[in-house]
XYZ file of C-alpha atoms in Angstrom:
331
model
C -127.200 -33.566 155.856
C -128.362 -31.996 159.086
C -126.622 -30.289 161.991
C -125.112 -32.705 164.487
C -125.929 -32.071 168.137
C -124.516 -33.843 171.163
C -124.593 -33.491 174.949
C -121.291 -33.025 176.750
C -121.553 -35.539 179.579
C -122.632 -35.110 183.168
C -126.173 -34.580 184.413
C -127.425 -33.523 187.851
C -127.791 -36.716 189.901
C -131.013 -37.752 191.541
C -131.350 -39.990 194.567
C -131.710 -43.546 193.372
C -131.127 -42.484 189.770
C -129.826 -44.909 187.190
C -128.131 -44.847 183.822
C -131.336 -46.204 182.307
C -133.270 -43.225 183.738
C -130.871 -40.738 182.150
C -130.943 -42.428 178.769
C -134.731 -42.663 178.756
C -135.167 -38.976 179.606
C -132.707 -37.875 176.918
C -134.342 -40.135 174.359
C -137.752 -38.686 175.253
C -136.429 -35.196 174.402
C -135.428 -36.344 170.924
C -131.670 -36.367 171.523
C -130.000 -38.127 168.587
C -126.905 -38.958 170.686
C -127.097 -40.001 174.333
C -124.808 -39.965 177.368
C -125.075 -41.885 180.618
C -124.854 -38.639 182.624
C -121.747 -39.899 184.432
C -124.125 -41.649 186.812
C -122.289 -43.299 189.679
C -119.112 -41.223 189.242
C -118.192 -38.541 191.776
C -116.151 -36.633 189.172
C -114.408 -37.128 185.843
C -111.159 -38.369 187.403
C -112.766 -40.919 189.729
C -113.059 -43.977 187.493
C -109.369 -44.498 186.587
C -108.429 -44.132 190.265
C -110.987 -46.643 191.544
C -109.401 -48.966 194.081
C -105.850 -47.673 193.627
C -103.728 -47.731 196.781
C -101.052 -45.243 195.710
C -103.280 -42.159 195.600
C -103.782 -39.495 198.262
C -105.572 -36.169 198.657
C -103.829 -32.775 198.704
C -102.693 -32.556 195.103
C -103.022 -29.561 192.771
C -105.654 -27.093 194.008
C -108.095 -25.639 191.480
C -109.513 -22.258 192.603
C -112.870 -21.052 191.255
C -113.919 -17.453 190.748
C -116.489 -17.570 193.565
C -113.820 -18.630 196.060
C -114.484 -22.365 196.351
C -111.730 -24.891 195.689
C -111.476 -28.342 194.186
C -108.465 -30.471 195.025
C -106.845 -32.828 192.575
C -105.548 -36.067 194.079
C -101.860 -36.973 193.900
C -99.978 -40.146 193.184
C -97.822 -41.516 196.019
C -96.433 -44.657 194.393
C -96.009 -46.240 190.986
C -96.503 -47.760 188.560
C -99.657 -45.976 187.496
C -102.458 -48.176 186.186
C -106.152 -47.401 185.672
C -108.454 -48.953 188.252
C -111.356 -48.934 185.787
C -111.996 -48.189 182.131
C -114.711 -46.046 180.583
C -115.638 -48.786 178.120
C -117.601 -50.438 180.918
C -119.896 -47.394 181.052
C -120.512 -47.607 177.308
C -121.393 -51.300 177.526
C -123.829 -50.637 180.368
C -125.505 -47.769 178.513
C -125.887 -49.767 175.318
C -127.874 -52.366 177.240
C -130.615 -49.757 177.675
C -130.816 -48.039 174.275
C -130.383 -48.619 170.570
C -129.429 -44.970 169.962
C -125.795 -43.831 169.631
C -124.007 -43.458 172.981
C -121.171 -41.029 173.607
C -118.374 -41.767 176.072
C -116.632 -39.164 178.226
C -113.089 -39.871 179.390
C -110.414 -38.050 181.350
C -107.585 -36.684 179.205
C -104.032 -37.936 179.742
C -102.913 -34.332 180.272
C -105.239 -33.949 183.251
C -103.912 -37.146 184.754
C -100.378 -35.751 184.422
C -101.238 -33.452 187.350
C -101.337 -36.505 189.615
C -97.533 -36.626 189.726
C -96.207 -34.650 192.722
C -93.753 -31.804 192.241
C -91.222 -33.443 194.589
C -91.297 -36.705 192.623
C -91.716 -40.335 193.667
C -88.743 -42.447 194.722
C -88.004 -45.129 192.156
C -90.657 -43.885 189.724
C -89.614 -41.061 187.427
C -91.955 -38.540 185.877
C -90.916 -39.789 182.441
C -91.956 -43.346 183.287
C -95.196 -42.052 184.804
C -96.080 -40.137 181.631
C -95.313 -43.196 179.522
C -97.661 -45.245 181.708
C -100.354 -42.544 181.515
C -100.142 -42.523 177.716
C -100.453 -46.321 177.519
C -103.355 -46.409 179.959
C -105.186 -43.517 178.268
C -104.874 -45.214 174.890
C -106.311 -48.432 176.325
C -109.134 -46.445 177.944
C -110.141 -44.778 174.665
C -109.910 -48.091 172.812
C -112.133 -49.723 175.414
C -114.839 -47.189 174.508
C -114.398 -47.567 170.755
C -114.449 -51.360 171.079
C -117.629 -51.139 173.165
C -119.338 -49.303 170.298
C -119.169 -45.683 171.457
C -120.479 -43.260 168.852
C -117.909 -40.718 170.023
C -115.204 -40.640 172.696
C -114.775 -37.188 174.189
C -111.683 -36.218 176.181
C -112.232 -33.736 179.008
C -109.764 -30.887 178.434
C -111.312 -28.428 180.877
C -108.018 -27.605 182.576
C -106.198 -26.595 179.391
C -107.483 -23.033 179.668
C -106.486 -22.924 183.336
C -102.844 -23.595 182.413
C -102.490 -19.896 181.545
C -102.846 -19.210 185.272
C -100.874 -22.203 186.506
C -98.003 -21.383 184.131
C -98.198 -17.991 182.346
C -95.169 -18.939 180.212
C -97.345 -21.323 178.197
C -95.057 -24.263 178.856
C -97.661 -26.292 180.741
C -100.177 -25.890 177.894
C -97.497 -27.066 175.455
C -96.907 -30.093 177.686
C -100.644 -30.822 177.861
C -101.044 -30.713 174.086
C -97.920 -32.819 173.538
C -99.053 -35.537 175.951
C -102.584 -35.652 174.555
C -101.177 -35.898 171.023
C -98.802 -38.627 172.136
C -101.960 -40.662 172.695
C -104.154 -39.380 169.866
C -101.468 -40.043 167.251
C -101.721 -43.767 168.029
C -105.163 -43.876 166.411
C -105.995 -44.082 162.729
C -107.697 -41.250 160.866
C -110.981 -43.175 160.927
C -110.677 -43.729 164.664
C -109.858 -40.068 165.302
C -113.069 -39.161 163.451
C -114.825 -40.769 166.443
C -112.690 -38.943 169.014
C -113.244 -35.401 170.284
C -111.768 -32.959 172.788
C -113.772 -30.556 174.943
C -112.568 -27.155 176.164
C -114.373 -25.041 178.738
C -113.313 -22.753 181.622
C -114.645 -24.996 184.367
C -118.288 -25.302 185.382
C -118.890 -26.100 189.040
C -121.418 -24.661 191.487
C -122.226 -21.922 188.992
C -118.623 -20.743 188.780
C -115.552 -21.099 186.542
C -111.799 -21.295 187.099
C -110.589 -19.630 183.906
C -113.324 -17.714 182.066
C -111.131 -14.622 182.434
C -108.365 -16.260 180.368
C -108.492 -15.014 176.797
C -109.374 -17.792 174.365
C -106.670 -16.353 172.107
C -104.131 -17.783 174.580
C -105.614 -21.261 174.233
C -107.291 -21.969 170.897
C -104.320 -21.722 168.490
C -102.562 -24.481 170.465
C -105.713 -26.384 171.364
C -106.573 -26.872 167.701
C -103.228 -28.647 167.229
C -104.712 -31.649 169.004
C -105.038 -34.615 166.637
C -108.768 -35.090 167.123
C -111.563 -35.186 164.591
C -114.004 -33.209 166.740
C -113.678 -30.143 168.955
C -116.284 -29.129 171.550
C -115.964 -25.443 172.425
C -117.766 -23.611 175.232
C -119.273 -20.505 173.643
C -122.680 -19.566 175.103
C -121.122 -18.017 178.226
C -118.462 -16.093 176.307
C -118.849 -12.277 176.426
C -117.773 -11.890 172.768
C -118.753 -15.060 170.872
C -118.126 -13.526 167.422
C -114.496 -12.917 168.327
C -114.144 -16.526 169.497
C -115.810 -17.831 166.341
C -113.312 -15.883 164.236
C -110.493 -17.570 166.180
C -112.118 -20.967 165.642
C -112.469 -20.335 161.906
C -108.800 -19.326 161.685
C -107.410 -22.360 163.530
C -109.825 -25.293 163.099
C -107.983 -28.139 161.310
C -109.251 -28.696 157.733
C -110.794 -32.115 158.357
C -112.264 -31.459 161.813
C -115.766 -30.571 162.993
C -116.421 -28.054 165.765
C -119.372 -28.343 168.130
C -120.178 -24.915 169.563
C -121.787 -24.488 172.960
C -125.301 -23.051 172.681
C -126.613 -23.590 176.233
C -124.962 -22.291 179.405
C -124.836 -24.502 182.541
C -123.667 -21.437 184.508
C -126.988 -19.655 183.913
C -130.140 -20.915 185.635
C -132.293 -19.287 182.978
C -133.405 -21.713 180.295
C -132.594 -20.702 176.746
C -135.417 -20.672 174.218
C -135.097 -22.704 171.014
C -135.052 -19.404 169.145
C -132.085 -18.143 171.179
C -130.258 -21.370 170.445
C -131.110 -21.055 166.730
C -129.724 -17.521 166.610
C -126.461 -18.612 168.283
C -126.067 -21.342 165.670
C -126.796 -18.997 162.770
C -124.150 -16.623 164.151
C -121.670 -19.512 164.138
C -122.668 -20.419 160.579
C -121.560 -16.966 159.443
C -118.017 -17.996 160.365
C -118.005 -21.747 159.685
C -119.424 -23.976 156.940
C -122.443 -25.974 158.061
C -120.848 -29.302 157.161
C -118.129 -28.663 159.756
C -120.466 -27.357 162.442
C -122.338 -29.016 165.283
C -123.881 -27.955 168.581
C -123.434 -28.949 172.210
C -123.958 -27.656 175.714
C -121.120 -25.471 176.997
C -120.186 -28.112 179.564
C -121.604 -30.957 181.549
C -124.292 -29.990 184.041
C -122.671 -31.504 187.138
C -119.033 -32.493 186.643
C -118.909 -33.150 190.384
C -121.716 -35.278 191.771
C -122.274 -32.871 194.682
C -122.877 -29.878 192.374
C -126.516 -28.859 192.789
C -126.339 -25.399 191.168
C -128.717 -26.480 188.394
C -131.745 -28.617 189.038
C -132.191 -31.742 187.004
C -135.346 -30.240 185.475
C -133.457 -27.127 184.359
C -130.663 -29.183 182.819
C -133.090 -31.262 180.762
C -134.995 -28.111 179.715
C -131.731 -26.652 178.406
C -130.977 -29.861 176.532
C -134.435 -29.802 174.967
C -133.858 -26.181 173.883
C -130.564 -27.229 172.278
C -132.195 -30.049 170.339
C -135.136 -27.930 169.155
C -132.993 -24.882 168.416
C -130.610 -26.986 166.341
C -133.561 -28.271 164.308
C -134.730 -24.683 163.703
C -131.265 -23.601 162.601
C -130.932 -26.580 160.259
C -134.161 -25.549 158.527
C -133.010 -21.950 158.205
C -129.730 -23.155 156.719
C -131.570 -25.360 154.235
C -130.209 -28.604 155.653
């Protein structure tokens, strides 16, 4: 046994860059699991909305701590159907590598924000959510069928729900909708499915880092996934978060803890990464532990906060630091 390590998803884009370029650079760094870097996608919600006529701008606004905003689109007509599926990205990536490829997909709960507060004539919210669940299931299956090593759902807005709805009702709705989809998969299939939580990572800023993880993690760990990816490197008190993780992680699940910070332009050393992992191992058994980056390095294609060189240097530090920690843990 050794410690599993995986990237989260997006990479800083380069002009004229290709999926093959991203895979080759990750492989050169010794990454055991690869991602396509979300090459060709403007953001994580773009692919299911490709070519859809019933979508407009001016949906839910997501405010970041530095003052900039991102705007979610909104649905203007039903029925809702995906315009593209993430399985196509997996198939393309597998044409360029023999190593395991991870798929990143939008969560059904995030897509639930597409429905406008004033409703859509002739298309109820209940019917919309049913369509979202069916489409999300088909999207995940398209990745599994294409041979994805892991399918990771982006749950980056779950922490933000504490601000959007302090009562906790929206978070409950998010978890319920995601589970409505995840429960359709077998135990073996869910072992290949993961969910990623982080407080936003865009232009060096976050939307919910000030929300206490204690408000999120007990409910987040109710998701019926086999793998949990938890932003940790940028947390001010990682030991406190690790104690929460240890208390609430489902018995059969693995947690991947973030050991590199896309919000910090300084590159971690392998030794720093090793020490973060060893701290996590004091709370969690090594056979249920893995490592990841806190978040993708450019969830939006226009995010240039981190250079491509810095992002790959951080990934290399994660890979090397994980190897050092595995040796120290006798794995």
